[in-house]
Amino acid sequence: MTEPLATPAEVRLLARDRHAVIFAHNYQRAEVQSVADVVGDSLELARRAAAVSAEVIVLAGVRFMAETAKILAPAKTVLLPRSDAGCPMADMITADQLSAWKAEHPGVPVVMYVNSSAEVKALTDVCCTSANAVEVVRSLGADKVLFGPDRNLGAWIAAQLPEVEMILWDGYCPVHDQVTLERVREAKAAHPGAPVIAHPECRPDVTAEADAVLSTSQMLRWSAKAGEPEIIVVTEGGLLTGLAKAAPETRFIGLTPPMLCPNMKLTRLDHVRDALRDLSGAVSVPPDVAAAARGSLERMTAIG
């Protein structure tokens, strides 16, 4: 017999009974965002994980986010509702590769995007998110930095900090990197006068075309203040849910075809319910790896 579909009320009741909080990334399905205690970007979710008093954290996102929560809240049970929700960008650099890269550039500080594995974070001086990447690199006071795994975010940082030599790993987000300048210009032609907001994971020619280059949390704040009738949004389509709430009088236009991350869209309301009910999908990080990675994450959450 097929199990009935989960309802928001059922999920919230389970969360109460499990003394749990539900964290959802801005790119999650609308049904998942609707039951979350916190909907945010990687930086906000990391900060909340470090401060949460609940016994259980359900992380509706992808694996590196759940690992980050576990590292920052080691005494908590962290559940990833879909254990197969990964991040292709995070898989583009391994700890062995980072070790070899560091050996080629002795003494150069390492900044890694939070979209990376726990093992990579353990070899990193400080992590960053798209919301605080420029501030993190600036805080080092270094004239040269190793940055990975996202070459596009690294190029964006380099444009903001020309005094710093950014040595970039050749990784990327498949969803953002596939966006072409032509697609953006087609949207602008169809909606003349509408400003373009783009994520820094996009290619440099795309970010150069944008009126504002912003993280997801920054997009929400910018749009709420802008008072624009229409805004063209160049990031994963899940953010449109939050944007509609942040600025209900604005029409938000995504690109065609839509920008959708298959990993972010794996998690459904049923999976959140099942994780809470069965305490399934518990994430663990080896203690030595977690201890080494914690410093890079704590430095990240303290900046920006």
CSV table of C-alpha atoms in Angstrom, one decimal:
chain,number,residue,atom,x,y,z
A,1,MET,CA,0.0,0.0,0.0
A,2,THR,CA,1.4,3.4,-1.0
A,3,GLU,CA,2.1,5.7,1.9
A,4,PRO,CA,0.1,9.0,1.9
A,5,LEU,CA,1.9,12.1,0.9
A,6,ALA,CA,3.3,14.2,3.7
A,7,THR,CA,1.5,17.3,4.8
A,8,PRO,CA,3.1,20.5,6.2
A,9,ALA,CA,1.2,20.0,9.4
A,10,GLU,CA,2.5,16.4,9.8
A,11,VAL,CA,6.1,17.6,9.2
A,12,ARG,CA,5.9,20.4,11.7
A,13,LEU,CA,4.4,18.1,14.3
A,14,LEU,CA,7.2,15.6,13.8
A,15,ALA,CA,9.7,18.4,14.2
A,16,ARG,CA,8.2,19.4,17.5
A,17,ASP,CA,8.2,15.9,18.8
A,18,ARG,CA,11.8,15.3,17.7
A,19,HIS,CA,13.0,18.6,19.2
A,20,ALA,CA,14.2,19.4,15.7
A,21,VAL,CA,14.7,22.4,13.5
A,22,ILE,CA,14.4,22.3,9.8
A,23,PHE,CA,16.9,24.3,7.7
A,24,ALA,CA,16.3,24.7,4.0
A,25,HIS,CA,18.5,26.3,1.4
A,26,ASN,CA,17.1,29.0,-0.8
A,27,TYR,CA,17.2,26.7,-3.8
A,28,GLN,CA,15.0,24.0,-2.3
A,29,ARG,CA,11.5,23.2,-3.6
A,30,ALA,CA,8.7,25.6,-2.4
A,31,GLU,CA,7.0,22.8,-0.4
A,32,VAL,CA,10.2,22.2,1.6
A,33,GLN,CA,10.8,25.9,2.2
A,34,SER,CA,7.3,26.2,3.5
A,35,VAL,CA,8.0,23.9,6.5
A,36,ALA,CA,11.4,25.2,7.4
A,37,ASP,CA,12.3,27.1,10.5
A,38,VAL,CA,15.1,28.8,8.6
A,39,VAL,CA,15.4,29.4,4.9
A,40,GLY,CA,18.7,30.9,3.9
A,41,ASP,CA,22.0,30.7,2.0
A,42,SER,CA,25.0,28.7,3.1
A,43,LEU,CA,26.4,31.4,5.4
A,44,GLU,CA,23.1,31.9,7.3
A,45,LEU,CA,22.6,28.1,7.6
A,46,ALA,CA,26.1,27.6,8.9
A,47,ARG,CA,25.7,30.4,11.5
A,48,ARG,CA,22.4,29.1,12.6
A,49,ALA,CA,23.7,25.5,12.9
A,50,ALA,CA,26.5,26.8,15.2
A,51,ALA,CA,24.0,28.5,17.5
A,52,VAL,CA,21.0,26.2,17.5
A,53,SER,CA,19.7,24.7,20.7
A,54,ALA,CA,17.6,22.0,19.2
A,55,GLU,CA,18.7,18.3,19.4
A,56,VAL,CA,18.2,17.6,15.7
A,57,ILE,CA,18.9,19.6,12.6
A,58,VAL,CA,17.2,18.5,9.4
A,59,LEU,CA,19.3,20.1,6.6
A,60,ALA,CA,17.3,20.3,3.4
A,61,GLY,CA,20.1,21.0,0.9
A,62,VAL,CA,23.1,19.1,-0.3
A,63,ARG,CA,25.8,17.0,1.4
A,64,PHE,CA,28.4,19.7,2.0
A,65,MET,CA,25.8,21.8,3.8
A,66,ALA,CA,24.9,18.9,6.1
A,67,GLU,CA,28.6,18.2,6.8
A,68,THR,CA,29.1,21.9,7.6
A,69,ALA,CA,26.3,21.8,10.1
A,70,LYS,CA,27.7,18.7,11.7
A,71,ILE,CA,31.2,20.2,12.0
A,72,LEU,CA,29.8,23.4,13.6
A,73,ALA,CA,27.3,21.5,15.8
A,74,PRO,CA,29.1,18.3,16.6
A,75,ALA,CA,26.8,17.3,19.5
A,76,LYS,CA,23.7,17.6,17.3
A,77,THR,CA,22.1,14.9,15.1
A,78,VAL,CA,22.2,16.3,11.6
A,79,LEU,CA,19.9,14.6,9.0
A,80,LEU,CA,20.2,14.9,5.3
A,81,PRO,CA,16.8,13.8,3.9
A,82,ARG,CA,18.3,12.7,0.6
A,83,SER,CA,21.7,11.1,1.1
A,84,ASP,CA,22.3,11.2,-2.6
A,85,ALA,CA,22.0,15.0,-2.8
A,86,GLY,CA,25.5,16.1,-3.7
A,87,CYS,CA,27.2,19.0,-5.3
A,88,PRO,CA,29.1,18.5,-8.6
A,89,MET,CA,31.3,21.5,-7.9
A,90,ALA,CA,32.3,20.2,-4.5
A,91,ASP,CA,33.4,16.9,-6.2
A,92,MET,CA,35.7,18.8,-8.5
A,93,ILE,CA,38.5,19.0,-6.0
A,94,THR,CA,39.6,16.3,-3.6
A,95,ALA,CA,41.8,16.5,-0.5
A,96,ASP,CA,44.7,14.9,-2.4
A,97,GLN,CA,44.4,17.4,-5.2
A,98,LEU,CA,44.4,20.3,-2.7
A,99,SER,CA,47.4,18.9,-0.9
A,100,ALA,CA,49.3,18.7,-4.2
A,101,TRP,CA,48.2,22.2,-5.2
A,102,LYS,CA,49.4,23.6,-1.9
A,103,ALA,CA,52.7,21.9,-2.3
A,104,GLU,CA,53.1,23.8,-5.6
A,105,HIS,CA,52.5,27.1,-3.9
A,106,PRO,CA,54.2,26.9,-0.5
A,107,GLY,CA,53.1,29.5,2.0
A,108,VAL,CA,50.2,30.8,0.0
A,109,PRO,CA,47.0,31.0,2.0
A,110,VAL,CA,44.1,28.8,0.9
A,111,VAL,CA,40.5,30.0,0.6
A,112,MET,CA,37.9,27.4,-0.3
A,113,TYR,CA,34.3,28.0,-1.2
A,114,VAL,CA,32.0,26.4,1.3
A,115,ASN,CA,30.8,24.2,-1.6
A,116,SER,CA,33.5,21.7,-0.9
A,117,SER,CA,34.0,18.5,1.1
A,118,ALA,CA,34.8,18.3,4.8
A,119,GLU,CA,38.2,16.8,3.9
A,120,VAL,CA,39.0,19.8,1.7
A,121,LYS,CA,37.9,22.2,4.4
A,122,ALA,CA,40.3,20.5,6.7
A,123,LEU,CA,43.2,21.6,4.6
A,124,THR,CA,41.9,25.1,4.2
A,125,ASP,CA,42.9,28.3,6.0
A,126,VAL,CA,39.4,29.9,5.7
A,127,CYS,CA,36.2,29.0,3.9
A,128,CYS,CA,33.9,31.6,2.3
A,129,THR,CA,30.4,31.8,0.9
A,130,SER,CA,29.3,33.9,-2.1
A,131,ALA,CA,28.0,36.4,0.5
A,132,ASN,CA,31.3,37.1,2.1
A,133,ALA,CA,33.9,35.9,-0.3
A,134,VAL,CA,35.4,39.3,-1.1
A,135,GLU,CA,35.6,40.2,2.6
A,136,VAL,CA,37.2,36.8,3.5
A,137,VAL,CA,40.0,37.3,0.9
A,138,ARG,CA,40.5,40.9,1.9
A,139,SER,CA,40.8,39.9,5.6
A,140,LEU,CA,43.9,37.8,4.8
A,141,GLY,CA,45.9,40.8,3.8
A,142,ALA,CA,47.8,38.6,1.4
A,143,ASP,CA,49.0,39.5,-2.1
A,144,LYS,CA,48.4,36.0,-3.4
A,145,VAL,CA,45.7,33.5,-2.6
A,146,LEU,CA,44.8,30.0,-3.7
A,147,PHE,CA,41.0,29.8,-4.3
A,148,GLY,CA,38.7,27.0,-5.3
A,149,PRO,CA,36.8,25.2,-6.4
A,150,ASP,CA,34.8,27.8,-8.3
A,151,ARG,CA,36.8,29.6,-10.9
A,152,ASN,CA,33.8,32.0,-11.6
A,153,LEU,CA,33.5,33.1,-8.0
A,154,GLY,CA,37.2,33.4,-7.9
A,155,ALA,CA,37.2,35.6,-11.0
A,156,TRP,CA,34.5,37.8,-9.4
A,157,ILE,CA,36.7,38.2,-6.3
A,158,ALA,CA,39.7,39.1,-8.4
A,159,ALA,CA,37.8,41.8,-10.2
A,160,GLN,CA,36.9,43.4,-6.8
A,161,LEU,CA,40.4,43.0,-5.4
A,162,PRO,CA,42.8,43.7,-8.2
A,163,GLU,CA,45.7,44.0,-5.7
A,164,VAL,CA,45.4,40.3,-4.9
A,165,GLU,CA,46.7,37.6,-7.3
A,166,MET,CA,44.0,35.0,-7.3
A,167,ILE,CA,45.3,31.5,-8.3
A,168,LEU,CA,42.1,29.7,-9.3
A,169,TRP,CA,41.1,26.0,-9.3
A,170,ASP,CA,39.3,25.0,-12.5
A,171,GLY,CA,35.9,24.1,-10.9
A,172,TYR,CA,32.4,25.5,-11.6
A,173,CYS,CA,28.7,25.1,-10.8
A,174,PRO,CA,27.2,23.3,-13.8
A,175,VAL,CA,23.9,25.2,-13.4
A,176,HIS,CA,25.4,28.7,-13.3
A,177,ASP,CA,28.4,28.1,-15.7
A,178,GLN,CA,26.1,27.0,-18.5
A,179,VAL,CA,24.3,30.4,-18.6
A,180,THR,CA,25.4,32.3,-21.7
A,181,LEU,CA,25.5,36.1,-22.3
A,182,GLU,CA,23.1,35.5,-25.2
A,183,ARG,CA,20.4,34.1,-22.8
A,184,VAL,CA,20.7,37.0,-20.5
A,185,ARG,CA,20.5,39.5,-23.4
A,186,GLU,CA,17.4,37.7,-24.7
A,187,ALA,CA,15.7,38.2,-21.3
A,188,LYS,CA,16.7,41.8,-21.3
A,189,ALA,CA,15.3,42.3,-24.8
A,190,ALA,CA,12.0,40.7,-23.7
A,191,HIS,CA,11.8,42.9,-20.6
A,192,PRO,CA,13.4,46.2,-21.5
A,193,GLY,CA,14.3,48.3,-18.5
A,194,ALA,CA,14.3,45.4,-16.0
A,195,PRO,CA,17.5,45.2,-14.0
A,196,VAL,CA,19.5,42.0,-14.0
A,197,ILE,CA,20.7,40.4,-10.8
A,198,ALA,CA,23.2,37.5,-11.2
A,199,HIS,CA,25.0,35.1,-8.9
A,200,PRO,CA,28.8,35.3,-8.9
A,201,GLU,CA,29.0,31.6,-9.8
A,202,CYS,CA,28.1,32.8,-13.4
A,203,ARG,CA,30.7,33.3,-16.0
A,204,PRO,CA,32.5,36.7,-16.0
A,205,ASP,CA,30.8,37.9,-19.2
A,206,VAL,CA,27.4,37.3,-17.6
A,207,THR,CA,28.3,39.0,-14.3
A,208,ALA,CA,29.6,42.0,-16.3
A,209,GLU,CA,26.2,42.3,-18.0
A,210,ALA,CA,24.4,42.3,-14.6
A,211,ASP,CA,23.2,45.4,-12.7
A,212,ALA,CA,24.1,43.7,-9.5
A,213,VAL,CA,26.1,40.6,-8.7
A,214,LEU,CA,24.8,39.1,-5.5
A,215,SER,CA,24.6,36.0,-3.3
A,216,THR,CA,21.1,34.6,-2.8
A,217,SER,CA,20.6,36.3,0.5
A,218,GLN,CA,21.8,39.6,-1.0
A,219,MET,CA,19.4,39.2,-3.9
A,220,LEU,CA,16.5,38.9,-1.4
A,221,ARG,CA,17.5,42.1,0.4
A,222,TRP,CA,18.3,44.0,-2.8
A,223,SER,CA,15.0,43.1,-4.4
A,224,ALA,CA,13.0,44.1,-1.3
A,225,LYS,CA,14.5,47.6,-1.4
A,226,ALA,CA,14.6,48.1,-5.2
A,227,GLY,CA,10.9,48.7,-5.8
A,228,GLU,CA,11.3,47.5,-9.4
A,229,PRO,CA,8.2,46.3,-11.4
A,230,GLU,CA,10.3,43.5,-12.9
A,231,ILE,CA,13.7,42.0,-12.1
A,232,ILE,CA,15.6,39.4,-14.2
A,233,VAL,CA,17.1,36.8,-11.9
A,234,VAL,CA,20.1,34.8,-13.0
A,235,THR,CA,20.4,32.0,-10.4
A,236,GLU,CA,18.8,28.7,-9.5
A,237,GLY,CA,15.1,28.9,-9.8
A,238,GLY,CA,14.3,27.9,-6.3
A,239,LEU,CA,15.1,31.4,-5.2
A,240,LEU,CA,12.1,32.7,-7.0
A,241,THR,CA,10.0,31.4,-4.1
A,242,GLY,CA,11.8,33.6,-1.5
A,243,LEU,CA,11.9,36.6,-3.9
A,244,ALA,CA,8.2,36.5,-4.4
A,245,LYS,CA,7.8,36.8,-0.6
A,246,ALA,CA,10.5,39.4,-0.2
A,247,ALA,CA,9.1,41.7,-2.9
A,248,PRO,CA,5.5,40.7,-3.6
A,249,GLU,CA,4.8,43.7,-5.9
A,250,THR,CA,7.7,42.8,-8.2
A,251,ARG,CA,7.6,40.3,-11.1
A,252,PHE,CA,10.6,38.1,-11.1
A,253,ILE,CA,11.8,36.7,-14.4
A,254,GLY,CA,14.0,33.6,-14.6
A,255,LEU,CA,15.9,32.6,-17.7
A,256,THR,CA,14.6,30.3,-20.4
A,257,PRO,CA,15.2,27.4,-20.1
A,258,PRO,CA,14.9,27.6,-16.3
A,259,MET,CA,18.0,27.3,-14.1
A,260,LEU,CA,17.4,24.2,-12.0
A,261,CYS,CA,19.8,22.2,-9.9
A,262,PRO,CA,18.9,18.5,-10.0
A,263,ASN,CA,20.5,17.9,-6.6
A,264,MET,CA,18.7,20.7,-4.9
A,265,LYS,CA,15.4,19.4,-6.3
A,266,LEU,CA,15.8,15.9,-5.0
A,267,THR,CA,14.4,16.6,-1.6
A,268,ARG,CA,10.6,16.6,-1.3
A,269,LEU,CA,8.3,17.0,1.7
A,270,ASP,CA,8.0,13.3,2.0
A,271,HIS,CA,11.7,13.0,2.5
A,272,VAL,CA,11.8,15.6,5.2
A,273,ARG,CA,8.9,13.7,7.0
A,274,ASP,CA,10.7,10.4,6.7
A,275,ALA,CA,14.0,11.8,8.0
A,276,LEU,CA,12.2,13.2,11.0
A,277,ARG,CA,10.1,10.1,11.7
A,278,ASP,CA,12.9,7.5,11.3
A,279,LEU,CA,15.8,9.7,12.2
A,280,SER,CA,17.3,8.6,8.9
A,281,GLY,CA,20.1,10.2,6.8
A,282,ALA,CA,22.3,11.0,9.8
A,283,VAL,CA,25.5,12.7,8.6
A,284,SER,CA,28.8,12.0,10.3
A,285,VAL,CA,32.3,13.5,9.8
A,286,PRO,CA,35.4,11.7,11.1
A,287,PRO,CA,36.5,13.5,14.3
A,288,ASP,CA,40.0,14.3,13.0
A,289,VAL,CA,38.6,15.8,9.8
A,290,ALA,CA,35.9,17.8,11.7
A,291,ALA,CA,38.5,19.2,14.1
A,292,ALA,CA,40.7,20.3,11.3
A,293,ALA,CA,37.8,21.8,9.3
A,294,ARG,CA,36.1,23.6,12.2
A,295,GLY,CA,38.6,26.4,12.3
A,296,SER,CA,38.2,27.3,8.6
A,297,LEU,CA,34.4,27.4,9.0
A,298,GLU,CA,34.4,29.4,12.2
A,299,ARG,CA,36.7,32.0,10.6
A,300,MET,CA,34.2,32.1,7.7
A,301,THR,CA,31.1,32.6,9.9
A,302,ALA,CA,32.9,35.5,11.8
A,303,ILE,CA,33.4,37.5,8.6
A,304,GLY,CA,31.0,39.5,6.5
